[in-house]
PDB file of C-alpha atoms and ligand atoms in Angstrom:
ATOM      1  CA  MET A   1     -14.452  32.048  20.056  1.00 34.00           C
ATOM      2  CA  VAL A   2     -17.127  29.840  21.809  1.00 35.00           C
ATOM      3  CA  MET A   3     -15.665  26.700  20.104  1.00 39.00           C
ATOM      4  CA  LEU A   4     -12.179  27.638  21.137  1.00 38.00           C
ATOM      5  CA  SER A   5     -13.236  28.038  24.938  1.00 35.00           C
ATOM      6  CA  ARG A   6     -15.149  25.086  25.152  1.00 36.00           C
ATOM      7  CA  ARG A   7     -12.040  22.822  23.437  1.00 36.00           C
ATOM      8  CA  PHE A   8      -9.847  24.829  25.869  1.00 35.00           C
ATOM      9  CA  PHE A   9     -12.152  23.754  28.751  1.00 35.00           C
ATOM     10  CA  GLY A  10     -12.470  20.138  27.888  1.00 33.00           C
ATOM     11  CA  PHE A  11      -8.553  19.727  27.379  1.00 35.00           C
ATOM     12  CA  THR A  12      -8.215  21.226  30.972  1.00 34.00           C
ATOM     13  CA  ALA A  13     -10.702  19.216  32.520  1.00 36.00           C
ATOM     14  CA  LEU A  14      -9.475  16.015  30.901  1.00 37.00           C
ATOM     15  CA  GLY A  15      -5.934  16.990  32.086  1.00 35.00           C
ATOM     16  CA  VAL A  16      -7.101  17.531  35.690  1.00 37.00           C
ATOM     17  CA  VAL A  17      -9.124  13.876  35.825  1.00 37.00           C
ATOM     18  CA  SER A  18      -6.077  12.065  34.492  1.00 38.00           C
ATOM     19  CA  LEU A  19      -3.669  13.951  37.314  1.00 38.00           C
ATOM     20  CA  ILE A  20      -5.747  12.197  40.082  1.00 39.00           C
ATOM     21  CA  ALA A  21      -6.432   9.093  38.339  1.00 40.00           C
ATOM     22  CA  MET A  22      -3.255   7.865  36.985  1.00 42.00           C
ATOM     23  CA  PRO A  23       0.423   7.459  38.024  1.00 42.00           C
ATOM     24  CA  VAL A  24       3.021   9.994  37.153  1.00 41.00           C
ATOM     25  CA  SER A  25       4.568   7.733  34.531  1.00 43.00           C
ATOM     26  CA  ALA A  26       1.398   7.087  32.625  1.00 41.00           C
ATOM     27  CA  GLN A  27       0.236  10.800  32.303  1.00 41.00           C
ATOM     28  CA  SER A  28       1.466  11.761  28.900  1.00 45.00           C
ATOM     29  CA  SER A  29      -0.432   9.006  27.025  1.00 46.00           C
ATOM     30  CA  THR A  30      -3.604   8.859  28.869  1.00 52.00           C
ATOM     31  CA  ALA A  31      -4.075  12.608  29.382  1.00 57.00           C
ATOM     32  CA  GLY A  32      -5.808  12.538  25.806  1.00 78.00           C
ATOM     33  CA  THR A  33      -2.558  13.523  24.277  1.00 92.00           C
ATOM     34  CA  PRO A  34      -1.872  10.988  21.347  1.00 97.00           C
ATOM     35  CA  VAL A  35       1.174   9.607  20.738  1.00 98.00           C
ATOM     36  CA  LYS A  36       2.489  10.980  17.344  1.00 98.00           C
ATOM     37  CA  VAL A  37       3.353   8.197  14.591  1.00 98.00           C
ATOM     38  CA  VAL A  38       4.161   8.593  11.250  1.00 98.00           C
ATOM     39  CA  ALA A  39       3.411   6.272   8.278  1.00 98.00           C
ATOM     40  CA  SER A  40       4.973   6.343   5.087  1.00 98.00           C
ATOM     41  CA  PHE A  41       2.199   5.912   2.896  1.00 98.00           C
ATOM     42  CA  SER A  42      -1.445   5.885   3.211  1.00 98.00           C
ATOM     43  CA  ILE A  43      -2.295   2.060   3.116  1.00 98.00           C
ATOM     44  CA  LEU A  44       0.263   1.823   5.932  1.00 98.00           C
ATOM     45  CA  ALA A  45      -0.932   4.715   8.079  1.00 98.00           C
ATOM     46  CA  ASP A  46      -4.804   3.188   7.875  1.00 98.00           C
ATOM     47  CA  MET A  47      -3.260  -0.214   9.337  1.00 98.00           C
ATOM     48  CA  VAL A  48      -1.410   1.803  11.905  1.00 98.00           C
ATOM     49  CA  ARG A  49      -4.666   4.063  12.747  1.00 98.00           C
ATOM     50  CA  ASN A  50      -6.500   0.411  13.049  1.00 98.00           C
ATOM     51  CA  VAL A  51      -4.054  -0.852  15.643  1.00 98.00           C
ATOM     52  CA  GLY A  52      -3.347   2.363  17.519  1.00 98.00           C
ATOM     53  CA  GLY A  53      -6.945   3.472  18.015  1.00 98.00           C
ATOM     54  CA  ASP A  54      -7.335   6.823  19.820  1.00 97.00           C
ATOM     55  CA  ARG A  55      -4.030   6.352  21.737  1.00 98.00           C
ATOM     56  CA  VAL A  56      -2.233   7.506  18.429  1.00 98.00           C
ATOM     57  CA  ALA A  57      -2.421  10.409  16.183  1.00 98.00           C
ATOM     58  CA  VAL A  58      -0.712   9.127  12.709  1.00 98.00           C
ATOM     59  CA  SER A  59       0.281  11.274   9.729  1.00 98.00           C
ATOM     60  CA  ALA A  60       0.895   9.766   6.327  1.00 98.00           C
ATOM     61  CA  LEU A  61       3.879  11.282   4.407  1.00 98.00           C
ATOM     62  CA  VAL A  62       2.485  10.019   0.914  1.00 98.00           C
ATOM     63  CA  GLY A  63      -1.419  10.712   1.079  1.00 97.00           C
ATOM     64  CA  PRO A  64      -4.393   9.314  -0.593  1.00 97.00           C
ATOM     65  CA  ASP A  65      -3.858   8.782  -4.463  1.00 97.00           C
ATOM     66  CA  GLY A  66      -0.120   9.720  -3.820  1.00 97.00           C
ATOM     67  CA  ASP A  67       2.846   8.169  -5.566  1.00 96.00           C
ATOM     68  CA  ALA A  68       5.270   6.738  -2.932  1.00 96.00           C
ATOM     69  CA  HIS A  69       7.834   5.602  -5.855  1.00 94.00           C
ATOM     70  CA  VAL A  70       8.500   9.189  -6.820  1.00 93.00           C
ATOM     71  CA  PHE A  71       7.478  11.167  -3.725  1.00 96.00           C
ATOM     72  CA  GLN A  72       9.642  14.216  -2.702  1.00 96.00           C
ATOM     73  CA  PRO A  73       9.337  15.448   0.855  1.00 97.00           C
ATOM     74  CA  THR A  74       8.624  18.892   1.588  1.00 97.00           C
ATOM     75  CA  PRO A  75       9.995  20.934   4.801  1.00 97.00           C
ATOM     76  CA  ALA A  76       6.473  20.131   6.594  1.00 97.00           C
ATOM     77  CA  ASP A  77       7.458  16.571   5.967  1.00 98.00           C
ATOM     78  CA  VAL A  78      10.706  17.090   7.734  1.00 98.00           C
ATOM     79  CA  LYS A  79       8.679  18.541  10.752  1.00 97.00           C
ATOM     80  CA  THR A  80       6.206  15.919  10.521  1.00 97.00           C
ATOM     81  CA  LEU A  81       9.046  13.325  11.180  1.00 97.00           C
ATOM     82  CA  ALA A  82      11.053  15.204  13.738  1.00 97.00           C
ATOM     83  CA  ASP A  83       7.813  15.142  16.089  1.00 96.00           C
ATOM     84  CA  ALA A  84       7.243  11.642  15.609  1.00 98.00           C
ATOM     85  CA  LYS A  85       7.737   9.207  18.397  1.00 98.00           C
ATOM     86  CA  VAL A  86       7.603   6.249  16.082  1.00 98.00           C
ATOM     87  CA  VAL A  87       8.181   5.848  12.145  1.00 98.00           C
ATOM     88  CA  PHE A  88       6.777   2.943   9.991  1.00 98.00           C
ATOM     89  CA  VAL A  89       7.716   2.331   6.826  1.00 98.00           C
ATOM     90  CA  ASN A  90       6.943  -0.592   4.066  1.00 98.00           C
ATOM     91  CA  GLY A  91      10.525  -1.211   3.289  1.00 97.00           C
ATOM     92  CA  LEU A  92      11.786  -3.568   0.232  1.00 96.00           C
ATOM     93  CA  GLY A  93      12.856  -0.157  -1.371  1.00 94.00           C
ATOM     94  CA  PHE A  94       9.462   1.220  -1.407  1.00 96.00           C
ATOM     95  CA  GLU A  95      10.452   4.464   0.039  1.00 97.00           C
ATOM     96  CA  GLY A  96      13.739   5.375  -1.551  1.00 95.00           C
ATOM     97  CA  TRP A  97      13.826   8.708  -0.088  1.00 97.00           C
ATOM     98  CA  ILE A  98      13.144   7.502   3.580  1.00 97.00           C
ATOM     99  CA  GLU A  99      17.048   7.637   4.773  1.00 96.00           C
ATOM    100  CA  ARG A 100      17.733  11.077   3.504  1.00 97.00           C
ATOM    101  CA  LEU A 101      14.523  12.305   5.053  1.00 97.00           C
ATOM    102  CA  VAL A 102      15.471  10.694   8.485  1.00 97.00           C
ATOM    103  CA  GLY A 103      18.689  12.526   8.123  1.00 97.00           C
ATOM    104  CA  SER A 104      17.105  15.887   7.443  1.00 97.00           C
ATOM    105  CA  ALA A 105      14.712  15.532  10.448  1.00 97.00           C
ATOM    106  CA  ALA A 106      17.611  14.285  12.796  1.00 97.00           C
ATOM    107  CA  TYR A 107      14.780  11.774  13.656  1.00 97.00           C
ATOM    108  CA  LYS A 108      16.440   9.408  16.459  1.00 96.00           C
ATOM    109  CA  GLY A 109      13.460   7.232  17.090  1.00 97.00           C
ATOM    110  CA  PRO A 110      12.507   3.825  15.770  1.00 97.00           C
ATOM    111  CA  VAL A 111      12.020   3.124  11.869  1.00 98.00           C
ATOM    112  CA  VAL A 112       9.794   0.154  11.583  1.00 98.00           C
ATOM    113  CA  VAL A 113       9.839  -1.875   8.896  1.00 98.00           C
ATOM    114  CA  ALA A 114       6.598  -3.574   7.963  1.00 98.00           C
ATOM    115  CA  THR A 115       7.507  -6.241   5.791  1.00 98.00           C
ATOM    116  CA  SER A 116       9.908  -7.675   8.353  1.00 98.00           C
ATOM    117  CA  GLY A 117       9.638 -11.480   8.300  1.00 97.00           C
ATOM    118  CA  ILE A 118       7.080 -11.696   5.017  1.00 97.00           C
ATOM    119  CA  GLN A 119       8.102 -13.977   2.144  1.00 95.00           C
ATOM    120  CA  ALA A 120       9.624 -11.081  -0.199  1.00 96.00           C
ATOM    121  CA  GLN A 121       9.031 -11.839  -4.005  1.00 95.00           C
ATOM    122  CA  GLU A 122      11.253 -11.370  -6.795  1.00 87.00           C
ATOM    123  CA  MET A 123      10.232  -9.044  -9.199  1.00 72.00           C
ATOM    124  CA  ALA A 124       8.721 -11.142 -11.901  1.00 59.00           C
ATOM    125  CA  HIS A 125       6.990 -14.404 -11.811  1.00 41.00           C
ATOM    126  CA  GLU A 126       8.379 -16.783 -14.147  1.00 37.00           C
ATOM    127  CA  ASP A 127       5.404 -19.300 -13.769  1.00 35.00           C
ATOM    128  CA  GLU A 128       2.492 -16.700 -13.580  1.00 37.00           C
ATOM    129  CA  LYS A 129       3.729 -14.691 -16.361  1.00 36.00           C
ATOM    130  CA  GLY A 130       4.513 -17.201 -18.779  1.00 34.00           C
ATOM    131  CA  GLY A 131       4.833 -15.781 -22.360  1.00 33.00           C
ATOM    132  CA  HIS A 132       5.575 -12.096 -20.669  1.00 35.00           C
ATOM    133  CA  ALA A 133       9.485 -12.960 -20.972  1.00 32.00           C
ATOM    134  CA  HIS A 134       9.760 -10.189 -23.558  1.00 32.00           C
ATOM    135  CA  GLY A 135       8.491  -7.486 -21.411  1.00 35.00           C
ATOM    136  CA  LYS A 136      10.032  -8.613 -18.360  1.00 37.00           C
ATOM    137  CA  ASP A 137      13.519  -8.766 -20.030  1.00 38.00           C
ATOM    138  CA  ALA A 138      12.744  -4.851 -21.134  1.00 36.00           C
ATOM    139  CA  LYS A 139      12.058  -4.283 -17.627  1.00 40.00           C
ATOM    140  CA  LYS A 140      15.244  -5.853 -16.274  1.00 40.00           C
ATOM    141  CA  GLU A 141      17.371  -3.919 -18.756  1.00 37.00           C
ATOM    142  CA  ALA A 142      15.798  -0.691 -17.713  1.00 38.00           C
ATOM    143  CA  LYS A 143      16.754  -1.623 -14.206  1.00 40.00           C
ATOM    144  CA  ARG A 144      20.281  -2.296 -14.930  1.00 37.00           C
ATOM    145  CA  ASP A 145      20.708   1.264 -16.548  1.00 35.00           C
ATOM    146  CA  ASP A 146      19.106   2.621 -13.579  1.00 40.00           C
ATOM    147  CA  HIS A 147      20.032   0.886 -10.342  1.00 40.00           C
ATOM    148  CA  ASP A 148      20.203  -2.668  -9.950  1.00 41.00           C
ATOM    149  CA  HIS A 149      19.231  -3.150  -6.031  1.00 47.00           C
ATOM    150  CA  ASP A 150      15.347  -3.284  -6.761  1.00 53.00           C
ATOM    151  CA  ALA A 151      15.440  -7.132  -6.462  1.00 82.00           C
ATOM    152  CA  PHE A 152      12.478  -7.350  -4.374  1.00 93.00           C
ATOM    153  CA  ASP A 153       8.992  -6.563  -5.050  1.00 96.00           C
ATOM    154  CA  PRO A 154       7.833  -4.103  -2.486  1.00 97.00           C
ATOM    155  CA  HIS A 155       3.989  -4.411  -3.101  1.00 97.00           C
ATOM    156  CA  ALA A 156       3.488  -6.931  -0.098  1.00 98.00           C
ATOM    157  CA  TRP A 157       0.095  -5.426   1.125  1.00 98.00           C
ATOM    158  CA  GLN A 158      -1.427  -6.750  -1.911  1.00 98.00           C
ATOM    159  CA  ASP A 159      -1.609  -9.897  -0.113  1.00 98.00           C
ATOM    160  CA  LEU A 160      -3.886  -9.955   3.010  1.00 98.00           C
ATOM    161  CA  ARG A 161      -1.773 -12.737   4.932  1.00 98.00           C
ATOM    162  CA  ASN A 162       1.111 -10.449   4.563  1.00 98.00           C
ATOM    163  CA  GLY A 163      -1.080  -7.642   5.678  1.00 98.00           C
ATOM    164  CA  GLN A 164      -1.472  -9.836   8.968  1.00 98.00           C
ATOM    165  CA  VAL A 165       2.418  -9.696   9.182  1.00 98.00           C
ATOM    166  CA  TYR A 166       2.194  -6.037   8.885  1.00 98.00           C
ATOM    167  CA  VAL A 167      -0.027  -5.892  11.819  1.00 98.00           C
ATOM    168  CA  ASP A 168       2.277  -7.608  14.021  1.00 98.00           C
ATOM    169  CA  ASN A 169       5.192  -5.543  13.146  1.00 98.00           C
ATOM    170  CA  ILE A 170       2.900  -2.428  13.830  1.00 98.00           C
ATOM    171  CA  LEU A 171       1.790  -4.042  17.227  1.00 98.00           C
ATOM    172  CA  SER A 172       5.511  -4.354  18.549  1.00 98.00           C
ATOM    173  CA  GLY A 173       6.676  -0.879  17.280  1.00 98.00           C
ATOM    174  CA  LEU A 174       3.608   0.637  19.004  1.00 98.00           C
ATOM    175  CA  ILE A 175       4.164  -1.425  22.572  1.00 98.00           C
ATOM    176  CA  LYS A 176       7.912  -0.035  22.291  1.00 97.00           C
ATOM    177  CA  ALA A 177       6.780   3.630  21.600  1.00 97.00           C
ATOM    178  CA  ASP A 178       3.800   3.377  24.202  1.00 97.00           C
ATOM    179  CA  PRO A 179       4.175   0.520  26.585  1.00 97.00           C
ATOM    180  CA  ALA A 180       1.311   1.637  28.487  1.00 97.00           C
ATOM    181  CA  GLY A 181      -1.011   0.923  25.632  1.00 97.00           C
ATOM    182  CA  GLU A 182       0.213  -2.537  25.170  1.00 98.00           C
ATOM    183  CA  ALA A 183      -3.283  -4.194  26.262  1.00 98.00           C
ATOM    184  CA  THR A 184      -5.386  -1.876  24.162  1.00 98.00           C
ATOM    185  CA  TYR A 185      -2.668  -2.038  21.103  1.00 98.00           C
ATOM    186  CA  LYS A 186      -2.859  -6.299  21.330  1.00 98.00           C
ATOM    187  CA  ALA A 187      -6.767  -6.126  21.575  1.00 98.00           C
ATOM    188  CA  ASN A 188      -7.133  -3.778  18.253  1.00 98.00           C
ATOM    189  CA  ALA A 189      -4.608  -5.806  16.459  1.00 98.00           C
ATOM    190  CA  ALA A 190      -6.345  -8.977  17.157  1.00 98.00           C
ATOM    191  CA  ALA A 191      -9.736  -7.606  16.090  1.00 98.00           C
ATOM    192  CA  TYR A 192      -8.190  -6.157  12.755  1.00 98.00           C
ATOM    193  CA  LYS A 193      -6.261  -9.475  11.956  1.00 98.00           C
ATOM    194  CA  THR A 194      -9.555 -11.236  12.295  1.00 98.00           C
ATOM    195  CA  LYS A 195     -11.082  -8.859   9.772  1.00 98.00           C
ATOM    196  CA  LEU A 196      -8.103  -9.215   7.419  1.00 98.00           C
ATOM    197  CA  GLN A 197      -8.528 -13.058   7.623  1.00 98.00           C
ATOM    198  CA  ALA A 198     -12.061 -12.920   6.811  1.00 98.00           C
ATOM    199  CA  LEU A 199     -11.586 -10.419   4.056  1.00 98.00           C
ATOM    200  CA  ASP A 200      -8.930 -13.084   2.790  1.00 98.00           C
ATOM    201  CA  ALA A 201     -10.913 -15.937   2.528  1.00 98.00           C
ATOM    202  CA  TRP A 202     -13.844 -13.803   0.928  1.00 98.00           C
ATOM    203  CA  VAL A 203     -11.338 -12.571  -1.805  1.00 98.00           C
ATOM    204  CA  LYS A 204     -10.266 -16.227  -2.522  1.00 98.00           C
ATOM    205  CA  ALA A 205     -14.046 -17.217  -2.807  1.00 97.00           C
ATOM    206  CA  GLU A 206     -15.081 -14.477  -4.895  1.00 97.00           C
ATOM    207  CA  LEU A 207     -12.079 -14.674  -7.636  1.00 97.00           C
ATOM    208  CA  GLY A 208     -12.157 -18.327  -7.162  1.00 95.00           C
ATOM    209  CA  GLY A 209     -15.502 -18.312  -8.791  1.00 94.00           C
ATOM    210  CA  VAL A 210     -14.088 -16.974 -12.082  1.00 96.00           C
ATOM    211  CA  PRO A 211     -12.619 -19.452 -14.566  1.00 95.00           C
ATOM    212  CA  LYS A 212      -9.161 -19.512 -14.713  1.00 94.00           C
ATOM    213  CA  ALA A 213      -8.796 -18.730 -18.227  1.00 93.00           C
ATOM    214  CA  ARG A 214     -10.241 -15.624 -17.728  1.00 95.00           C
ATOM    215  CA  ARG A 215      -8.454 -14.159 -14.802  1.00 96.00           C
ATOM    216  CA  LYS A 216      -5.926 -12.147 -17.144  1.00 95.00           C
ATOM    217  CA  VAL A 217      -5.983  -8.234 -17.070  1.00 95.00           C
ATOM    218  CA  ILE A 218      -3.582  -5.268 -17.630  1.00 94.00           C
ATOM    219  CA  THR A 219      -2.825  -2.655 -15.523  1.00 93.00           C
ATOM    220  CA  SER A 220      -0.382   0.326 -15.495  1.00 90.00           C
ATOM    221  CA  HIS A 221       2.150  -0.596 -12.999  1.00 90.00           C
ATOM    222  CA  ASP A 222       3.822  -4.130 -11.560  1.00 92.00           C
ATOM    223  CA  ALA A 223       1.987  -3.367  -8.596  1.00 95.00           C
ATOM    224  CA  PHE A 224      -0.027  -6.637  -8.173  1.00 96.00           C
ATOM    225  CA  GLY A 225       2.605  -9.154  -7.924  1.00 96.00           C
ATOM    226  CA  TYR A 226       1.725 -10.484  -4.509  1.00 98.00           C
ATOM    227  CA  PHE A 227      -2.093 -10.420  -5.262  1.00 98.00           C
ATOM    228  CA  ALA A 228      -1.492 -12.527  -8.425  1.00 97.00           C
ATOM    229  CA  SER A 229       0.098 -15.323  -6.123  1.00 97.00           C
ATOM    230  CA  ALA A 230      -2.155 -15.306  -3.537  1.00 98.00           C
ATOM    231  CA  TYR A 231      -5.578 -15.155  -5.638  1.00 98.00           C
ATOM    232  CA  GLY A 232      -4.369 -16.548  -9.025  1.00 97.00           C
ATOM    233  CA  VAL A 233      -4.780 -13.804 -11.132  1.00 97.00           C
ATOM    234  CA  THR A 234      -2.260 -12.977 -13.855  1.00 95.00           C
ATOM    235  CA  PHE A 235      -1.504  -9.043 -14.184  1.00 95.00           C
ATOM    236  CA  LEU A 236       0.473  -7.805 -17.271  1.00 93.00           C
ATOM    237  CA  ALA A 237       1.511  -4.221 -16.933  1.00 91.00           C
ATOM    238  CA  PRO A 238       3.794  -1.943 -19.486  1.00 89.00           C
ATOM    239  CA  VAL A 239       5.536  -0.209 -16.155  1.00 87.00           C
ATOM    240  CA  GLY A 240       7.717  -2.149 -14.029  1.00 86.00           C
ATOM    241  CA  LEU A 241       7.488  -2.461 -10.074  1.00 84.00           C
ATOM    242  CA  SER A 242       8.436   1.126  -9.614  1.00 86.00           C
ATOM    243  CA  THR A 243       6.677   4.085 -11.603  1.00 88.00           C
ATOM    244  CA  ASP A 244      10.171   6.168 -11.910  1.00 85.00           C
ATOM    245  CA  ALA A 245      11.192   4.749 -14.949  1.00 82.00           C
ATOM    246  CA  GLU A 246       9.573   5.051 -18.499  1.00 84.00           C
ATOM    247  CA  PRO A 247       8.516   1.814 -20.471  1.00 87.00           C
ATOM    248  CA  SER A 248      10.776   1.603 -23.612  1.00 88.00           C
ATOM    249  CA  ALA A 249       8.637   1.651 -27.097  1.00 89.00           C
ATOM    250  CA  LYS A 250      10.109  -2.022 -27.558  1.00 88.00           C
ATOM    251  CA  GLY A 251       8.484  -2.799 -24.111  1.00 87.00           C
ATOM    252  CA  VAL A 252       5.140  -1.615 -24.861  1.00 88.00           C
ATOM    253  CA  ALA A 253       4.976  -3.222 -28.281  1.00 90.00           C
ATOM    254  CA  SER A 254       5.820  -6.368 -27.081  1.00 87.00           C
ATOM    255  CA  LEU A 255       3.464  -6.254 -24.308  1.00 89.00           C
ATOM    256  CA  ILE A 256       0.868  -5.082 -26.992  1.00 91.00           C
ATOM    257  CA  ARG A 257       1.627  -8.530 -29.165  1.00 90.00           C
ATOM    258  CA  GLN A 258       1.190 -10.450 -25.962  1.00 88.00           C
ATOM    259  CA  VAL A 259      -2.249  -8.871 -24.778  1.00 90.00           C
ATOM    260  CA  LYS A 260      -3.318  -9.706 -28.335  1.00 88.00           C
ATOM    261  CA  LYS A 261      -2.217 -13.265 -28.125  1.00 88.00           C
ATOM    262  CA  GLU A 262      -3.293 -14.284 -24.691  1.00 86.00           C
ATOM    263  CA  LYS A 263      -7.029 -13.435 -23.995  1.00 86.00           C
ATOM    264  CA  VAL A 264      -6.622 -10.686 -21.610  1.00 93.00           C
ATOM    265  CA  THR A 265     -10.053 -10.027 -20.306  1.00 93.00           C
ATOM    266  CA  ALA A 266      -9.945  -6.347 -19.033  1.00 93.00           C
ATOM    267  CA  LEU A 267      -7.853  -3.384 -18.413  1.00 94.00           C
ATOM    268  CA  PHE A 268      -7.373  -1.304 -15.495  1.00 94.00           C
ATOM    269  CA  VAL A 269      -6.102   2.300 -14.885  1.00 93.00           C
ATOM    270  CA  GLU A 270      -4.621   2.866 -11.345  1.00 93.00           C
ATOM    271  CA  ASN A 271      -5.178   5.649  -8.814  1.00 93.00           C
ATOM    272  CA  ILE A 272      -1.307   6.565  -8.776  1.00 90.00           C
ATOM    273  CA  THR A 273      -0.499   6.933 -12.132  1.00 88.00           C
ATOM    274  CA  ASN A 274      -1.240   8.528 -15.238  1.00 87.00           C
ATOM    275  CA  PRO A 275      -3.695   6.573 -17.319  1.00 89.00           C
ATOM    276  CA  LYS A 276      -2.453   7.535 -20.580  1.00 89.00           C
ATOM    277  CA  LEU A 277      -0.328   4.579 -21.638  1.00 90.00           C
ATOM    278  CA  ILE A 278      -2.508   2.219 -20.449  1.00 90.00           C
ATOM    279  CA  GLU A 279      -5.442   3.749 -22.489  1.00 90.00           C
ATOM    280  CA  GLN A 280      -3.408   3.790 -25.429  1.00 89.00           C
ATOM    281  CA  ILE A 281      -2.584  -0.167 -25.209  1.00 91.00           C
ATOM    282  CA  GLY A 282      -6.510  -0.446 -24.705  1.00 92.00           C
ATOM    283  CA  ARG A 283      -6.916   1.386 -27.812  1.00 92.00           C
ATOM    284  CA  GLU A 284      -4.457  -0.757 -29.912  1.00 92.00           C
ATOM    285  CA  THR A 285      -5.558  -3.968 -28.426  1.00 93.00           C
ATOM    286  CA  ARG A 286      -9.405  -3.330 -27.908  1.00 92.00           C
ATOM    287  CA  VAL A 287      -9.416  -4.915 -24.549  1.00 93.00           C
ATOM    288  CA  LYS A 288     -12.223  -3.368 -22.900  1.00 90.00           C
ATOM    289  CA  PRO A 289     -11.327  -1.009 -19.821  1.00 90.00           C
ATOM    290  CA  GLY A 290     -12.578  -2.508 -16.315  1.00 93.00           C
ATOM    291  CA  GLY A 291     -12.275   0.343 -14.313  1.00 94.00           C
ATOM    292  CA  ARG A 292      -9.696   1.967 -11.733  1.00 95.00           C
ATOM    293  CA  LEU A 293      -7.551  -0.239  -9.080  1.00 97.00           C
ATOM    294  CA  PHE A 294      -5.878   1.029  -5.893  1.00 98.00           C
ATOM    295  CA  SER A 295      -2.399  -0.321  -5.903  1.00 97.00           C
ATOM    296  CA  ASP A 296      -0.207   1.876  -3.870  1.00 97.00           C
ATOM    297  CA  ALA A 297      -2.332   4.400  -2.004  1.00 98.00           C
ATOM    298  CA  LEU A 298      -6.059   4.600  -0.950  1.00 98.00           C
ATOM    299  CA  SER A 299      -8.488   7.264  -2.175  1.00 98.00           C
ATOM    300  CA  LYS A 300      -9.357  10.289  -0.144  1.00 97.00           C
ATOM    301  CA  ALA A 301     -12.135  10.134   2.527  1.00 96.00           C
ATOM    302  CA  GLY A 302     -15.727   9.426   1.361  1.00 96.00           C
ATOM    303  CA  GLY A 303     -13.970   7.532  -1.815  1.00 97.00           C
ATOM    304  CA  PRO A 304     -14.268   3.800  -2.944  1.00 97.00           C
ATOM    305  CA  ALA A 305     -11.049   2.614  -0.940  1.00 98.00           C
ATOM    306  CA  ALA A 306     -10.450   4.540   2.001  1.00 98.00           C
ATOM    307  CA  SER A 307      -9.418   2.062   4.029  1.00 98.00           C
ATOM    308  CA  TYR A 308      -7.075  -1.170   3.516  1.00 98.00           C
ATOM    309  CA  LEU A 309     -10.069  -3.144   3.783  1.00 98.00           C
ATOM    310  CA  ASP A 310     -12.238  -1.228   1.357  1.00 98.00           C
ATOM    311  CA  MET A 311      -9.437  -1.020  -1.188  1.00 98.00           C
ATOM    312  CA  PHE A 312      -9.437  -4.820  -1.570  1.00 98.00           C
ATOM    313  CA  ARG A 313     -13.353  -5.022  -1.523  1.00 98.00           C
ATOM    314  CA  HIS A 314     -13.305  -2.203  -4.314  1.00 98.00           C
ATOM    315  CA  ASN A 315     -10.174  -3.754  -6.003  1.00 98.00           C
ATOM    316  CA  VAL A 316     -11.916  -7.421  -5.916  1.00 98.00           C
ATOM    317  CA  ALA A 317     -15.577  -6.216  -7.252  1.00 98.00           C
ATOM    318  CA  GLN A 318     -13.940  -4.303 -10.168  1.00 97.00           C
ATOM    319  CA  LEU A 319     -11.450  -7.382 -11.048  1.00 97.00           C
ATOM    320  CA  LYS A 320     -14.478  -9.867 -10.811  1.00 97.00           C
ATOM    321  CA  ALA A 321     -16.994  -7.885 -12.658  1.00 96.00           C
ATOM    322  CA  ALA A 322     -14.306  -7.391 -15.491  1.00 95.00           C
ATOM    323  CA  MET A 323     -13.191 -10.756 -15.579  1.00 94.00           C
ATOM    324  CA  SER A 324     -16.529 -12.372 -15.468  1.00 92.00           C
ATOM    325  CA  GLY A 325     -17.557 -10.260 -18.416  1.00 82.00           C
ATOM    326  CA  SER A 326     -20.471  -8.895 -16.614  1.00 58.00           C
TER     327      SER A 326
HETATM  328 ZN1   ZN B 401       3.893   0.760  -6.687  1.00 53.85          ZN
END
């Protein structure tokens, strides 16, 4: 009871102050009521929080350790979206469920696509994966049976230069939703981008120190295509760009042959996928386990990858240790 009345008093006092100090038009966003913002998944939500700061209250639809590829919105998500002033999505087919959810919520506000303006990658990298042709073909066949529209790799946040484009898109989305916050958002975005640039340089330095021949790993699904291009690590994966399709037995067998032939240094499970298949491949190839990578979702608060920046620090430390053989 004491807590409740104190909070009530605090809110009232704040409201009075802003009534006196602020022009009428700016009241809503300066009276301590943050702008309600929705982001489709945890990594994007963290980026929006960094740009929005105290002026926004960000809800993630797909939370920590959640898999956005196979997400099924609940009635609670419909309500969250209906209350939002602006919605941020990754785009490139990552959130196949978003249009239907927007319809269910009768949401009429802006949907900001964070990947707008990036150089989108095709679903496989001929040059990076070299001898991976069999696995890649198997994946293409699986896609053809399913849908044929997933031509681009959605995991663009795995390159920190793209992360900076996300920040630019988030910035303009927030300014449109809350023009009074423009100066704050711009300052936050600039400070955050400086951190992303510094981290990008750190990743390149860390991984650049590992001999190129050792920079070959396996992980559960094809989430690291942009990471591979940006930072010069080859990733093999039994599952394609989306986790919604099971790999064929033929595809897995050909991946196992390839892993044995090439000198893959380590094998990683992911926080969002079932580790069974990758562990089976580990047993059959005797590639040593390198740990757990965070691909499409952050860890819970207090975990090793609770922010976008910490996700990179964690993943790179794991990759470097495993590839260096230490
Ligand atoms: Zn993914």
